[in-house]
PDB file of C-alpha atoms in Angstrom:
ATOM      1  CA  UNK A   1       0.000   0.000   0.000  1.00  0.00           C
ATOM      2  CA  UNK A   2       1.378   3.365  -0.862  1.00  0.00           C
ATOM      3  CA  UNK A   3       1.691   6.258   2.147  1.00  0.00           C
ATOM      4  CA  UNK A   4      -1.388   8.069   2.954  1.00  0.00           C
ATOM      5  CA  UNK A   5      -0.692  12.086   2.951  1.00  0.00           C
ATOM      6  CA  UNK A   6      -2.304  13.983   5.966  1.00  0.00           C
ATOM      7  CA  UNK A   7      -2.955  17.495   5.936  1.00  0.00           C
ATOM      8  CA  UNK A   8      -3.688  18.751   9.372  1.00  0.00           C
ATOM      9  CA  UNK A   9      -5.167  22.417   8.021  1.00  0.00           C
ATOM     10  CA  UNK A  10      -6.345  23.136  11.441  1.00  0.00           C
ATOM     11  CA  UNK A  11      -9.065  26.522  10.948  1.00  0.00           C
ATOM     12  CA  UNK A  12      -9.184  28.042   6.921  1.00  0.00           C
ATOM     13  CA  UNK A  13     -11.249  30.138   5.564  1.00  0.00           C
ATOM     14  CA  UNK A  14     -14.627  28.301   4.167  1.00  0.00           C
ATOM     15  CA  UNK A  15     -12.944  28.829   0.768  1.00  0.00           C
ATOM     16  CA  UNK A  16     -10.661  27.337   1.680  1.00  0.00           C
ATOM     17  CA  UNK A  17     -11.941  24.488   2.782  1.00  0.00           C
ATOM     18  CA  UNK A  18     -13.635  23.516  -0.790  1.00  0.00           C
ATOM     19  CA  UNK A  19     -10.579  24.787  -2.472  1.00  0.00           C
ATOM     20  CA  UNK A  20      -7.563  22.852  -1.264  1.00  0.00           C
ATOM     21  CA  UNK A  21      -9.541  18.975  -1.992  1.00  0.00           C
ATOM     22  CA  UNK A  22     -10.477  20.171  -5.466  1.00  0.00           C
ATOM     23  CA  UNK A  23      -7.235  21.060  -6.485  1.00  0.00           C
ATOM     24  CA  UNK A  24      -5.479  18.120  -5.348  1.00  0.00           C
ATOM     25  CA  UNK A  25      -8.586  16.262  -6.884  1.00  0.00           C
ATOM     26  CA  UNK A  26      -7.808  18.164 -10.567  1.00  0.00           C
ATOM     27  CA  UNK A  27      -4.199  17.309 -10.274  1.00  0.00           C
ATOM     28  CA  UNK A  28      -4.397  13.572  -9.090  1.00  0.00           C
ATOM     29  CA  UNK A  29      -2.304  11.366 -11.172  1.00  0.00           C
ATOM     30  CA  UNK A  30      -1.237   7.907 -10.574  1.00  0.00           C
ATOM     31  CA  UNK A  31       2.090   9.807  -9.591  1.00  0.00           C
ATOM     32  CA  UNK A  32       0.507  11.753  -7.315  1.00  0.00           C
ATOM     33  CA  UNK A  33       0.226  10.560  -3.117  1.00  0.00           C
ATOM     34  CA  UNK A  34      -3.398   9.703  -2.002  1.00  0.00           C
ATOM     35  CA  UNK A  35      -4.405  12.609   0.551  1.00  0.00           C
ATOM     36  CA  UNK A  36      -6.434  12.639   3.623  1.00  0.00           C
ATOM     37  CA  UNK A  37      -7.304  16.486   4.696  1.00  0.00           C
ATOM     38  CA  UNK A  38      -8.278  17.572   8.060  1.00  0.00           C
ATOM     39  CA  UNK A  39      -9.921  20.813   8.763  1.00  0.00           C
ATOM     40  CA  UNK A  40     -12.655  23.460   9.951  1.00  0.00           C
ATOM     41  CA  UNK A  41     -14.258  26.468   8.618  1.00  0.00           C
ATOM     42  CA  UNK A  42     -12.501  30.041   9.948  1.00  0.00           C
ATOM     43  CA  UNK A  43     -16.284  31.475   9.365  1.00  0.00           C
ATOM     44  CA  UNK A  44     -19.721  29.697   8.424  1.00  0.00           C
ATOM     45  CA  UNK A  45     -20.879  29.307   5.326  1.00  0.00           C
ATOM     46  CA  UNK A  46     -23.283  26.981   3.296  1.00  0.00           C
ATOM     47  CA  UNK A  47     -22.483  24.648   0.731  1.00  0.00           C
ATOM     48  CA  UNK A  48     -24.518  23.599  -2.549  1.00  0.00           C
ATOM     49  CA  UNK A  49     -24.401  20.114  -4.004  1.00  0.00           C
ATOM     50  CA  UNK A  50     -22.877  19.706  -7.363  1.00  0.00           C
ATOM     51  CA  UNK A  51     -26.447  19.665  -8.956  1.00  0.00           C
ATOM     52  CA  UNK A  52     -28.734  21.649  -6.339  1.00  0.00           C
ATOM     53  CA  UNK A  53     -30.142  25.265  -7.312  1.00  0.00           C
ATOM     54  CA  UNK A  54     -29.741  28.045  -4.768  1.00  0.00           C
ATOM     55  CA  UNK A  55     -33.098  29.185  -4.875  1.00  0.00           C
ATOM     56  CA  UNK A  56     -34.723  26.114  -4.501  1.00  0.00           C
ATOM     57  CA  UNK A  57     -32.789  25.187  -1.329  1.00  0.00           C
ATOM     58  CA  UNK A  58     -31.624  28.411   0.758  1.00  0.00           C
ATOM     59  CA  UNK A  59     -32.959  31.693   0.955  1.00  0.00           C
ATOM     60  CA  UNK A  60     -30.864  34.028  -1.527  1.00  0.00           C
ATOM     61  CA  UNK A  61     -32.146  37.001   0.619  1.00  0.00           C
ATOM     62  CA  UNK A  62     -31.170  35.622   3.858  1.00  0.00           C
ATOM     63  CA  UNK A  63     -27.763  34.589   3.262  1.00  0.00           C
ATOM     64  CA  UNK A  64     -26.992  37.799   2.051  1.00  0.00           C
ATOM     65  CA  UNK A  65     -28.626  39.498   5.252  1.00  0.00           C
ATOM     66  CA  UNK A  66     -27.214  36.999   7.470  1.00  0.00           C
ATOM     67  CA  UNK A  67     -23.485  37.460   5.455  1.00  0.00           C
ATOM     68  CA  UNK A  68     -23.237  33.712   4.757  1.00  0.00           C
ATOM     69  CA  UNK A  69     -21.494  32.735   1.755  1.00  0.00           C
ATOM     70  CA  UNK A  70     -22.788  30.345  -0.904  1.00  0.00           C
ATOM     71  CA  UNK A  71     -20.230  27.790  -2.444  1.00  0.00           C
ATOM     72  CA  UNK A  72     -20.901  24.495  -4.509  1.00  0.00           C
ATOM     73  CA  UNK A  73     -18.880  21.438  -4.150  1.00  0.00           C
ATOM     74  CA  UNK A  74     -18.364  19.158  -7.617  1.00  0.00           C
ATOM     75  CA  UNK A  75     -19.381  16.424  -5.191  1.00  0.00           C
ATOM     76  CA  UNK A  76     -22.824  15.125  -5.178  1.00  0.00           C
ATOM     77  CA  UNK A  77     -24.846  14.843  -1.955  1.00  0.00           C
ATOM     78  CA  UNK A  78     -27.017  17.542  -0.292  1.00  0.00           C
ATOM     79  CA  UNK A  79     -26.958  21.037   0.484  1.00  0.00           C
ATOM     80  CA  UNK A  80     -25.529  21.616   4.278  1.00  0.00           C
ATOM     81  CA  UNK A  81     -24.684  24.507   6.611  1.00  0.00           C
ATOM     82  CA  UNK A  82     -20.827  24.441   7.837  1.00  0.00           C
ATOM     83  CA  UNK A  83     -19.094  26.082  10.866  1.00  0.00           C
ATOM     84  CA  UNK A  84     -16.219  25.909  13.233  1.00  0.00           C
ATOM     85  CA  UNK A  85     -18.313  23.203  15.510  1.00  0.00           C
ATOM     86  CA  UNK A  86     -17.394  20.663  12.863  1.00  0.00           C
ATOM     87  CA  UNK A  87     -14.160  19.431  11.762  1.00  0.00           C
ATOM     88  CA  UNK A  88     -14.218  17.613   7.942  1.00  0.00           C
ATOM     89  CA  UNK A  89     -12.527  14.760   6.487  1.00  0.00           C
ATOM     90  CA  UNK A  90     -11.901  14.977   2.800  1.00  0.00           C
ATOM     91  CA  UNK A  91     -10.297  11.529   1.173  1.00  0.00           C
ATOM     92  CA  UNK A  92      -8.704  12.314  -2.074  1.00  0.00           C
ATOM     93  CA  UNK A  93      -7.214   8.923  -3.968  1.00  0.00           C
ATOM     94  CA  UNK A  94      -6.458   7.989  -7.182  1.00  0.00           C
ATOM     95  CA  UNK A  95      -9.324   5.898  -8.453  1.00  0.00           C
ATOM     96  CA  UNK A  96      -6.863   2.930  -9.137  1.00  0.00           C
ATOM     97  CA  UNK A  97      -6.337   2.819  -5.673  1.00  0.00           C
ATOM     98  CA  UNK A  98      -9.846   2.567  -4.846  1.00  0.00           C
ATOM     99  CA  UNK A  99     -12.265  -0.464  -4.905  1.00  0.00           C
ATOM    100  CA  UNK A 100     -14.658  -0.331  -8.096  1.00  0.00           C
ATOM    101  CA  UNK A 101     -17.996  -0.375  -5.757  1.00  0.00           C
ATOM    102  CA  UNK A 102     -19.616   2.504  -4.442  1.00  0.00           C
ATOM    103  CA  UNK A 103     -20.181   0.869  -1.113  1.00  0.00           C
ATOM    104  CA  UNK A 104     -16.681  -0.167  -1.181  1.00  0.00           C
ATOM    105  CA  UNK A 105     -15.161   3.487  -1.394  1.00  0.00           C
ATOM    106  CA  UNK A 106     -17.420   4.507   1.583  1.00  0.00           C
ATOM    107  CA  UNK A 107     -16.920   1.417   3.439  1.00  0.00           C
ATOM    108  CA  UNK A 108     -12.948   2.349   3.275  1.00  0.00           C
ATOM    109  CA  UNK A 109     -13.463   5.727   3.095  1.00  0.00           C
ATOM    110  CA  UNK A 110     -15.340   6.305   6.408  1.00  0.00           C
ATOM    111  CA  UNK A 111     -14.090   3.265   8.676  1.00  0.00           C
ATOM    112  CA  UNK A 112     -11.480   5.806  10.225  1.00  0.00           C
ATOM    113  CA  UNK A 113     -13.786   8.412  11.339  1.00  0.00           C
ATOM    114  CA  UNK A 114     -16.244   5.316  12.802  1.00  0.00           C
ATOM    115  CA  UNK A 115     -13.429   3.839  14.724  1.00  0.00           C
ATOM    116  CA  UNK A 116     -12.261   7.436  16.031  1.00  0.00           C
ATOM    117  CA  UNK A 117     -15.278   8.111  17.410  1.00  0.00           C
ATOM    118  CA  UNK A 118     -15.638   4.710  18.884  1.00  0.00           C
ATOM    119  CA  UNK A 119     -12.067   5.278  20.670  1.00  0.00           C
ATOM    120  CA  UNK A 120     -14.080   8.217  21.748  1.00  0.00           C
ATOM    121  CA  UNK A 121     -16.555   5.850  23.776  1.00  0.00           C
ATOM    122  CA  UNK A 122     -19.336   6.305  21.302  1.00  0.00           C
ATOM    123  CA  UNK A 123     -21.331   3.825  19.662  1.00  0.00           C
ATOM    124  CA  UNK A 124     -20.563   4.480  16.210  1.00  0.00           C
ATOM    125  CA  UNK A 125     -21.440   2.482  13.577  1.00  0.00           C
ATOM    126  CA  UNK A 126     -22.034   3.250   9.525  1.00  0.00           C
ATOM    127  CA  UNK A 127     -25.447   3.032   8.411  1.00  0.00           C
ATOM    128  CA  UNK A 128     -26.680   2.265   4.425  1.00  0.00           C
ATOM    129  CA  UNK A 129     -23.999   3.200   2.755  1.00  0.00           C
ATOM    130  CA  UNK A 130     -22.426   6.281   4.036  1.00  0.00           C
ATOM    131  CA  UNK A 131     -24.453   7.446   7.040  1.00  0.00           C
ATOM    132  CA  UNK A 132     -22.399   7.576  10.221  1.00  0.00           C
ATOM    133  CA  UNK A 133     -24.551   7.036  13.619  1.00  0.00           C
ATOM    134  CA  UNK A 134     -24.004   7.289  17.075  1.00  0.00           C
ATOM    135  CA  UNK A 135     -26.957   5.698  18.868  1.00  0.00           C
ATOM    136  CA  UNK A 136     -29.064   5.422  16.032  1.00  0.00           C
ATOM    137  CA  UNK A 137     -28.683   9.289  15.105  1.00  0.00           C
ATOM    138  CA  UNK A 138     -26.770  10.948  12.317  1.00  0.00           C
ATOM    139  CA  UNK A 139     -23.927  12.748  12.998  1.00  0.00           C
ATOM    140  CA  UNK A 140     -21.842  12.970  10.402  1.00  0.00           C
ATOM    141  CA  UNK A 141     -22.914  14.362   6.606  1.00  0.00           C
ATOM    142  CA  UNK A 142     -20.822  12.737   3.786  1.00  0.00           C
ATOM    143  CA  UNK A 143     -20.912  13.057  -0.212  1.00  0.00           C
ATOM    144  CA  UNK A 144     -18.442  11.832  -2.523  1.00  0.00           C
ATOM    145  CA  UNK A 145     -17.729  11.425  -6.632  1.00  0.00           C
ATOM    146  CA  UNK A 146     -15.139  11.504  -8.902  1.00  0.00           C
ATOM    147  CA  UNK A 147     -13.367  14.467  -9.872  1.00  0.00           C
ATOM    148  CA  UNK A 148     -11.213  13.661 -12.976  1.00  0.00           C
ATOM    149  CA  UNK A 149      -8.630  10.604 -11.967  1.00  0.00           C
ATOM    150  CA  UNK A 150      -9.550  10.995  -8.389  1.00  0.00           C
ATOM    151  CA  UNK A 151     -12.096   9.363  -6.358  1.00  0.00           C
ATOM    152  CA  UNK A 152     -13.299  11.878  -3.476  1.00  0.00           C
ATOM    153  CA  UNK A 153     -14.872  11.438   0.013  1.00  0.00           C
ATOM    154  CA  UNK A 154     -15.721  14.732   2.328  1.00  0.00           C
ATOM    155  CA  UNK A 155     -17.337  14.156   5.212  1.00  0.00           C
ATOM    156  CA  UNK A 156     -17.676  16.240   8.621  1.00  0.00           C
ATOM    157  CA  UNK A 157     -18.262  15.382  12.368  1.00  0.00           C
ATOM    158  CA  UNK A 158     -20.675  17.633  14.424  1.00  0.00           C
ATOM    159  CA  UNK A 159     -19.730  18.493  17.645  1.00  0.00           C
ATOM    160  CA  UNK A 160     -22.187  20.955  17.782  1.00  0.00           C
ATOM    161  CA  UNK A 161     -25.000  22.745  15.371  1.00  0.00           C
ATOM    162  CA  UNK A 162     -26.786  26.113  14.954  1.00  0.00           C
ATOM    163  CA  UNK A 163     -30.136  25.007  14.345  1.00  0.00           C
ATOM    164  CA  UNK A 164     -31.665  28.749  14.285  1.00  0.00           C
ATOM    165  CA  UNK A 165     -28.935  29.866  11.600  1.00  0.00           C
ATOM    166  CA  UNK A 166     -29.462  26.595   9.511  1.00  0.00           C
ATOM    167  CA  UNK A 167     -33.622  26.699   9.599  1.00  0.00           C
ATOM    168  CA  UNK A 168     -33.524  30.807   9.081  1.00  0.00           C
ATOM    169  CA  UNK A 169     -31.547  30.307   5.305  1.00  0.00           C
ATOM    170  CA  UNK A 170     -33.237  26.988   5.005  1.00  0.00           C
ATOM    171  CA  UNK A 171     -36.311  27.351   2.310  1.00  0.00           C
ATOM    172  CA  UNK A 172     -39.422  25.603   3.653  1.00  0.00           C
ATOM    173  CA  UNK A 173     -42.854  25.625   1.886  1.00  0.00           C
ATOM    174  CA  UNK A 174     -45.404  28.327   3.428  1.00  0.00           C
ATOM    175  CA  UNK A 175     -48.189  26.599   5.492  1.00  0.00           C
TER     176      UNK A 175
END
């Protein structure tokens, strides 16, 4: 098995934090070391799936009022607010270097950040494919794709969430 790279970024801007795993992702080569990043959010922000529309999911008026920034990922998966309470993992291999199944990737992918929390004292354990639970709750959002020769996991722990921030941007149907 070839090393594992581990970038400890420690607290970067939320550009940042998008940035850095999609250009190692656009330069992967077979050449290239497979990367594990570690880091956090300076500021909070929300993030956009690779496919989502703004409008449809967050509040364009709110952000702005609320001075959240709005990035999208070129990962999959859903739309999420992101702060300094969470810390993210983001898995950046060469796709050679990664099983063929989807359930595979994850199942490699996310069996660190299961057994770290379980050296915690939780009861961790990954759900479906790539749902991480403690007691039977989420914790943990992932996503994941393939961005030119290299096959991507992100992924974030929650140690702690703004629910009034998240639900004020959040767009909900009027009752």
């Amino acid at each position: 098995m070839n090393p594992i790279r581990l970038l400890r970024l420690g607290l970067v801007s939320p550009l940042q934090t998008q940035a850095v795993y999609h250009m190692l992702a656009e330069r992967m080569s077979v050449d290239e070391p497979d990367t594990i990043i570690l880091c956090s959010p300076s500021a909070p922000y929300l993030c956009l799936g690779y496919h989502q529309s703004l409008s449809s999911i967050f509040d364009p008026d709110e952000c702005q009022r609320r001075g959240l920034p709005v990035l999208r990922r070129r990962l999959g998966g859903g739309a999420t607010f992101l702060d300094a309470n969470q810390i993210f993992y983001q898995c950046i291999f060469h796709h050679s270097r990664m099983p063929a199944m989807l359930k595979d990737i994850y199942q490699m992918a996310l069996s660190a950040p299961v057994a770290t929390l379980k050296r915690l004292g939780l009861n961790a354990e990954l759900r479906d494919v790539n749902e991480i639970e403690v007691d039977g709750k989420r914790i943990a959002g992932t996503g994941g794709g393939r961005i030119d020769e290299a096959c991507v996991v992100v992924g974030n722990l929650l140690f702690d969430f703004d629910f009034e921030t998240m639900t004020s941007v959040w767009q909900t149907p009027s009752v």
